[in-house]
Coordinates of C-alpha atoms and ligand atoms in Angstrom, one line a residue:
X268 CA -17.3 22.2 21.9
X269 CA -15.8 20.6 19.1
X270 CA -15.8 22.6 15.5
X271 CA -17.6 21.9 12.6
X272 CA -15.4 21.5 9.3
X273 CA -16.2 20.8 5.8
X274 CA -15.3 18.5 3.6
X275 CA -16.4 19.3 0.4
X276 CA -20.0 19.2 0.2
X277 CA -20.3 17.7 3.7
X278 CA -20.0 18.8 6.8
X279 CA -19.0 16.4 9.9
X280 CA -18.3 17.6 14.0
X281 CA -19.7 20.1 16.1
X282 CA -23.5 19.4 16.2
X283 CA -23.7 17.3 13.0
X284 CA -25.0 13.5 13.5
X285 CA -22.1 11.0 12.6
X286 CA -21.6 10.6 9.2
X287 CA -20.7 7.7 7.6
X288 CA -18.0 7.4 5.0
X289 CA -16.9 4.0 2.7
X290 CA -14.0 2.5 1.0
X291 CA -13.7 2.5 -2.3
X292 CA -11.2 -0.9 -2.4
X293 CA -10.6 -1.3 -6.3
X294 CA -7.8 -2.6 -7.9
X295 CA -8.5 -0.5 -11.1
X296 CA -10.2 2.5 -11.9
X297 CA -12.9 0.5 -13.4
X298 CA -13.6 -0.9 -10.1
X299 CA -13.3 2.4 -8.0
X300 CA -15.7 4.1 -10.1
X301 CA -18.6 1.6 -9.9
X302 CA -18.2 1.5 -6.0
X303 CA -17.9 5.1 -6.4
X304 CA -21.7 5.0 -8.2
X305 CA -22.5 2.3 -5.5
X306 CA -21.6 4.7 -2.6
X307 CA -23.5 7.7 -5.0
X308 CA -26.5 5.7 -4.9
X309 CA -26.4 4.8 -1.1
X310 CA -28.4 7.0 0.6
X311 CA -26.6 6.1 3.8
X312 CA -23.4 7.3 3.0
X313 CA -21.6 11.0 2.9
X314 CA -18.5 10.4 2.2
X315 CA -16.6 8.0 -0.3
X316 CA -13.1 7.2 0.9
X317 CA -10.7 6.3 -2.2
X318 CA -8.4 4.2 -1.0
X319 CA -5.3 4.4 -3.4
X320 CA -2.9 1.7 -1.6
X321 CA -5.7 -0.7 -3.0
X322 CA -5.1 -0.1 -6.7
X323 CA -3.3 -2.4 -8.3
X324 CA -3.6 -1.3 -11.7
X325 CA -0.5 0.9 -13.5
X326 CA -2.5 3.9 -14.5
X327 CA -1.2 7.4 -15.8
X328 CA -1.3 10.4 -13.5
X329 CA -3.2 11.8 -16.7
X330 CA -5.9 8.5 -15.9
X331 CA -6.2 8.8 -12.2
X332 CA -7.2 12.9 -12.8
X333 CA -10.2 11.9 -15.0
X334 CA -11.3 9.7 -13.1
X335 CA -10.9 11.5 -9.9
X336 CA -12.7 14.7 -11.9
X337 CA -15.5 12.3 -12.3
X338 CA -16.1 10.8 -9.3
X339 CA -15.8 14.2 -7.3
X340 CA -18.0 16.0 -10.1
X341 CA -20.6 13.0 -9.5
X342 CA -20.1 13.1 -5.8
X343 CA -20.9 16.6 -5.0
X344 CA -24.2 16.8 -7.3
X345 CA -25.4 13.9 -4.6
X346 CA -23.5 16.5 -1.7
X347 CA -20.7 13.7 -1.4
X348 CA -17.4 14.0 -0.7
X349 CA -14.3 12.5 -1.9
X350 CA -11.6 11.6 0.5
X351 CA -8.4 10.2 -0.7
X352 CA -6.1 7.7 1.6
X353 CA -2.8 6.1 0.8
X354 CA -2.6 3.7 3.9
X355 CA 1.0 2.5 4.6
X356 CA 1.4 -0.9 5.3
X357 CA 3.0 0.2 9.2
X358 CA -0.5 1.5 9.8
X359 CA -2.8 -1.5 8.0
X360 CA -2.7 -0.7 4.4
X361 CA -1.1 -1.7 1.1
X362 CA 1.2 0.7 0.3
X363 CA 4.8 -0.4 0.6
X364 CA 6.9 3.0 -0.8
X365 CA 9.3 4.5 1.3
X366 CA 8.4 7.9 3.3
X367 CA 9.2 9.8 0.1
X368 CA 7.4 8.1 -2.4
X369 CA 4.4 8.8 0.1
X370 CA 5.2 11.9 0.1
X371 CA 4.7 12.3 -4.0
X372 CA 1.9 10.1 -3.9
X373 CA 0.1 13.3 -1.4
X374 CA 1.7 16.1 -3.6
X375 CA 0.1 14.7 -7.1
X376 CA -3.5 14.1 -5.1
X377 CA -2.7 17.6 -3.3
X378 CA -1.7 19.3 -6.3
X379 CA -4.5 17.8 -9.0
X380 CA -6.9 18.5 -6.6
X381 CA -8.5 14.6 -7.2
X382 CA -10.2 14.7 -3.8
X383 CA -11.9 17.1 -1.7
X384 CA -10.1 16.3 2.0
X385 CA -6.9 13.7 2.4
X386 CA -6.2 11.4 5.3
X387 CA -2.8 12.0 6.7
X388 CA -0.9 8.8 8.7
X389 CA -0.1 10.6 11.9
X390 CA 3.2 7.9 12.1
X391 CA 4.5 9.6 9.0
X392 CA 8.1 10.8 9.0
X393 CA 7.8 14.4 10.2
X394 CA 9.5 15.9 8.1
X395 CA 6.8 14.5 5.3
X396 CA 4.0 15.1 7.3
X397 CA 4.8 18.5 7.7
X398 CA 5.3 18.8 4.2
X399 CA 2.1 17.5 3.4
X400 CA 0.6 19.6 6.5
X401 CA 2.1 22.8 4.6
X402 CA 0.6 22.1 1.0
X403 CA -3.0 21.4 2.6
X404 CA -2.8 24.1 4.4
X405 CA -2.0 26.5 1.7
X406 CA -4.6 24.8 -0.6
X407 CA -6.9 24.7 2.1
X408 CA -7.8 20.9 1.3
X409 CA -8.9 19.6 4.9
X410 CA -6.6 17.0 6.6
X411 CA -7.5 14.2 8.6
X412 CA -4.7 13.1 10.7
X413 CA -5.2 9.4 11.7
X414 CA -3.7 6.7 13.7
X415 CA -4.1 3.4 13.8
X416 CA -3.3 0.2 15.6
X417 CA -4.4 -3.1 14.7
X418 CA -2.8 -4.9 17.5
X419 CA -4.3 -3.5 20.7
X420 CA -6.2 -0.3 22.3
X421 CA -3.9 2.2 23.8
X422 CA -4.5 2.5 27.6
X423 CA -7.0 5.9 28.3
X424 CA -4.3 7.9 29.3
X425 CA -1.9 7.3 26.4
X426 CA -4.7 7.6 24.2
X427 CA -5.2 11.3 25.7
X428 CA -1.4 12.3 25.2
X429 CA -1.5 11.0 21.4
X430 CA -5.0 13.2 20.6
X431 CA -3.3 15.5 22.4
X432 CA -0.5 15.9 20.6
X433 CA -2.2 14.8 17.3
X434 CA -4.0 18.1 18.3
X435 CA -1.3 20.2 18.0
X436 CA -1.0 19.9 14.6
X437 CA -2.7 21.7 12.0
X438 CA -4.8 19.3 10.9
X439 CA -8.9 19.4 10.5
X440 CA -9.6 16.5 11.8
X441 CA -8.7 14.0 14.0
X442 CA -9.2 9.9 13.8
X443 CA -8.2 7.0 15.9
X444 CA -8.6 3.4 15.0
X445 CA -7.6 1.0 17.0
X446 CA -8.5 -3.0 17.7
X447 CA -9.9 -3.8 21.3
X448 CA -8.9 -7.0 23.2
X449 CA -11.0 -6.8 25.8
X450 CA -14.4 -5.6 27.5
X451 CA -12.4 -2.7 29.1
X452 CA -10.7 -1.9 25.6
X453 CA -14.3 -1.1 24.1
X454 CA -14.8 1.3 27.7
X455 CA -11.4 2.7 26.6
X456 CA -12.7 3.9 23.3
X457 CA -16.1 5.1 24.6
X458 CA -13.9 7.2 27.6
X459 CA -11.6 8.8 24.8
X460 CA -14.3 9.9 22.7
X461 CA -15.8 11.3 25.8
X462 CA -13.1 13.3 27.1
X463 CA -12.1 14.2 23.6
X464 CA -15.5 16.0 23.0
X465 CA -14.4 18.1 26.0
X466 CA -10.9 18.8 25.6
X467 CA -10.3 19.0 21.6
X468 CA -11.6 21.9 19.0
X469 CA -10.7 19.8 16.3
X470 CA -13.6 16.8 15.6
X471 CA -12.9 12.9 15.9
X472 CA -13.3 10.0 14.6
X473 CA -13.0 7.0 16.7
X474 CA -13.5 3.5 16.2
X475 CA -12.6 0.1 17.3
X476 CA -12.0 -2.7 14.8
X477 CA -12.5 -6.4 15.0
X478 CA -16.0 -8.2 16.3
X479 CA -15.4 -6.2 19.7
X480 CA -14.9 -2.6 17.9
X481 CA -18.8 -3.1 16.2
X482 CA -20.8 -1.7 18.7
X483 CA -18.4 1.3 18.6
X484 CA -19.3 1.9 15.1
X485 CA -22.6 2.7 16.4
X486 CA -22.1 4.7 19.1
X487 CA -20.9 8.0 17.3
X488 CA -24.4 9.9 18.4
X489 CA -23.7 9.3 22.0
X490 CA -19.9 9.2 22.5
X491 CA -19.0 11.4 19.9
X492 CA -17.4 10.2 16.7
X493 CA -17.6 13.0 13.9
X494 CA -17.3 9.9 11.2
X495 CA -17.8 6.1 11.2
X496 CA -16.3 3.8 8.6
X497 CA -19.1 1.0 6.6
X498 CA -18.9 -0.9 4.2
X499 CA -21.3 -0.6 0.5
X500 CA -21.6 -4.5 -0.8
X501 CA -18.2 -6.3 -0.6
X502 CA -15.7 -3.1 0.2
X503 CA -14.2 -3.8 3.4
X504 CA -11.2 -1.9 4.3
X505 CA -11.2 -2.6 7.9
X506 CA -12.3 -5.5 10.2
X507 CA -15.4 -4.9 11.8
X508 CA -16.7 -3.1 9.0
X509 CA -20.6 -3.1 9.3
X510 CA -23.0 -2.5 5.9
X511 CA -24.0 1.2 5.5
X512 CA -27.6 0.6 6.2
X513 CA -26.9 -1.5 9.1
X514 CA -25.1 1.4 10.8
X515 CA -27.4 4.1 9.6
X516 CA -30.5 2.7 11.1
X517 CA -28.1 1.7 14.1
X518 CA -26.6 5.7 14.2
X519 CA -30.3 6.9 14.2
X520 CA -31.2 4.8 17.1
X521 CA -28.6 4.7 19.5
X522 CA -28.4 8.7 20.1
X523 CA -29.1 11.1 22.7
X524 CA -32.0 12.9 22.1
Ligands
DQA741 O1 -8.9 5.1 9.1 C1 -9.8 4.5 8.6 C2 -10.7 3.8 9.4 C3 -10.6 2.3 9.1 O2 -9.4 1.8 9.4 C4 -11.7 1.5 9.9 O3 -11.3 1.0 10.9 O4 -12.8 1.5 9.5 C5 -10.9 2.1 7.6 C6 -10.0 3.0 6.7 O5 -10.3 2.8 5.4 C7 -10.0 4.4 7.1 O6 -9.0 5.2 6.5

């Protein structure tokens, strides 16, 4: 059976429902700490994802730590979480530094302590991401190691080798978003988040994106997906983002027992 980890004040995998966790999508900090209060105040969701690559803003590092202090202070009196994300712009995201400069961006949120787990680009030079691996791990921040594509679902069996070796690493959790094409895309994800809950210790995520991915951001009580991604008002950082509510009455629903 899969483990349970924490993160922060929340816990997500072994027998825990899927949890739902949503982008924070600002430009400035202004912006990132209302959606922050908007995800506070949403009862559907555990886990607020700040999504640096999204900032637009030139803020000090002296700025970002405030506000990060904030928002995790506020967070974990509501028993939220705080992820932070810098998405590359190979895997979907804004950020358009160099390897290195990701790097720093990981060692200042590492170091600062500005959120309680990071999200780790599986595609990341190796050298970086076991750097960044490294630091975590002697901090003891959780990592979620995450790939994406947003061209096509891997077939079942190269799905399998990546977790597999995604799995190998020492990260804390595992996540895998990808876009389906077809009927049997959607069957693809449903069959790797099966197999996974048999073969893996570490948790997944696992979603599709796109009109086709909906249903299987949805589906996390029956084939297993520790966390699902939603959106609070306007914040989409994905397509196929549903709203928070939608997906919590949705996650209650479609479940096992
Ligand atoms: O990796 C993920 C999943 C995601 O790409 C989605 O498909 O909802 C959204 C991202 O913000 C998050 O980091």
């Amino acid at each position: 059976m899969q483990t349970a980890i924490n993160l922060g004040a929340v816990t997500v995998g072994g027998l825990e429902p899927t949890k739902i966790a949503a982008p924070l999508t600002g430009a400035t900090l202004a912006e990132v700490r209302a959606q922050c209060q908007a995800v506070i105040a949403d009862p559907a969701a555990a886990i607020a994802e700040w999504r640096l690559d999204y900032m637009t803003e030139t803020v000090s590092d002296a700025a970002i730590f405030k506000a990060a202090q904030g928002m995790k202070m506020d967070l974990k009196a509501a028993n939220k979480a705080l992820l932070a994300t810098v998405r590359t712009q190979a895997q979907g995201g804004n950020f358009s530094g160099d390897a290195e400069a990701y790097l720093k961006q990981y060692q200042l949120i590492l170091r600062q302590e500005l959120s309680d787990a990071i999200d780790l680009e599986y595609t990341m030079d190796h050298e970086v991401r076991r750097q960044i691996l490294k630091a975590s791990g002697l901090l003891s921040r959780p990592v979620i190691l995450s790939y994406h594509d947003f061209e096509r679902t891997p077939k079942l069996a190269d799905l399998k080798e990546l977790l597999q070796e995604m799995a190998a690493l020492p990260a804390q959790l595992l996540k895998i978003a990808v876009q389906p094409r077809s009927r049997q895309d959607v069957l693809t994800i449903f069959e790797a988040a099966d197999w996974a809950a048999d073969h893996l210790q570490q948790p997944l995520a696992i979603m599709g994106m796109g009109n086709l991915g909906k249903i299987t951001r949805v589906s996390g009580n029956i084939f297993p997906s520790a966390l699902t991604f939603a959106s609070v008002g306007q914040q989409l950082s994905a397509p196929g983002q549903l709203p928070t509510d939608f997906v919590a009455q949705a996650l209650q629903t479609f479940k096992r027992n």
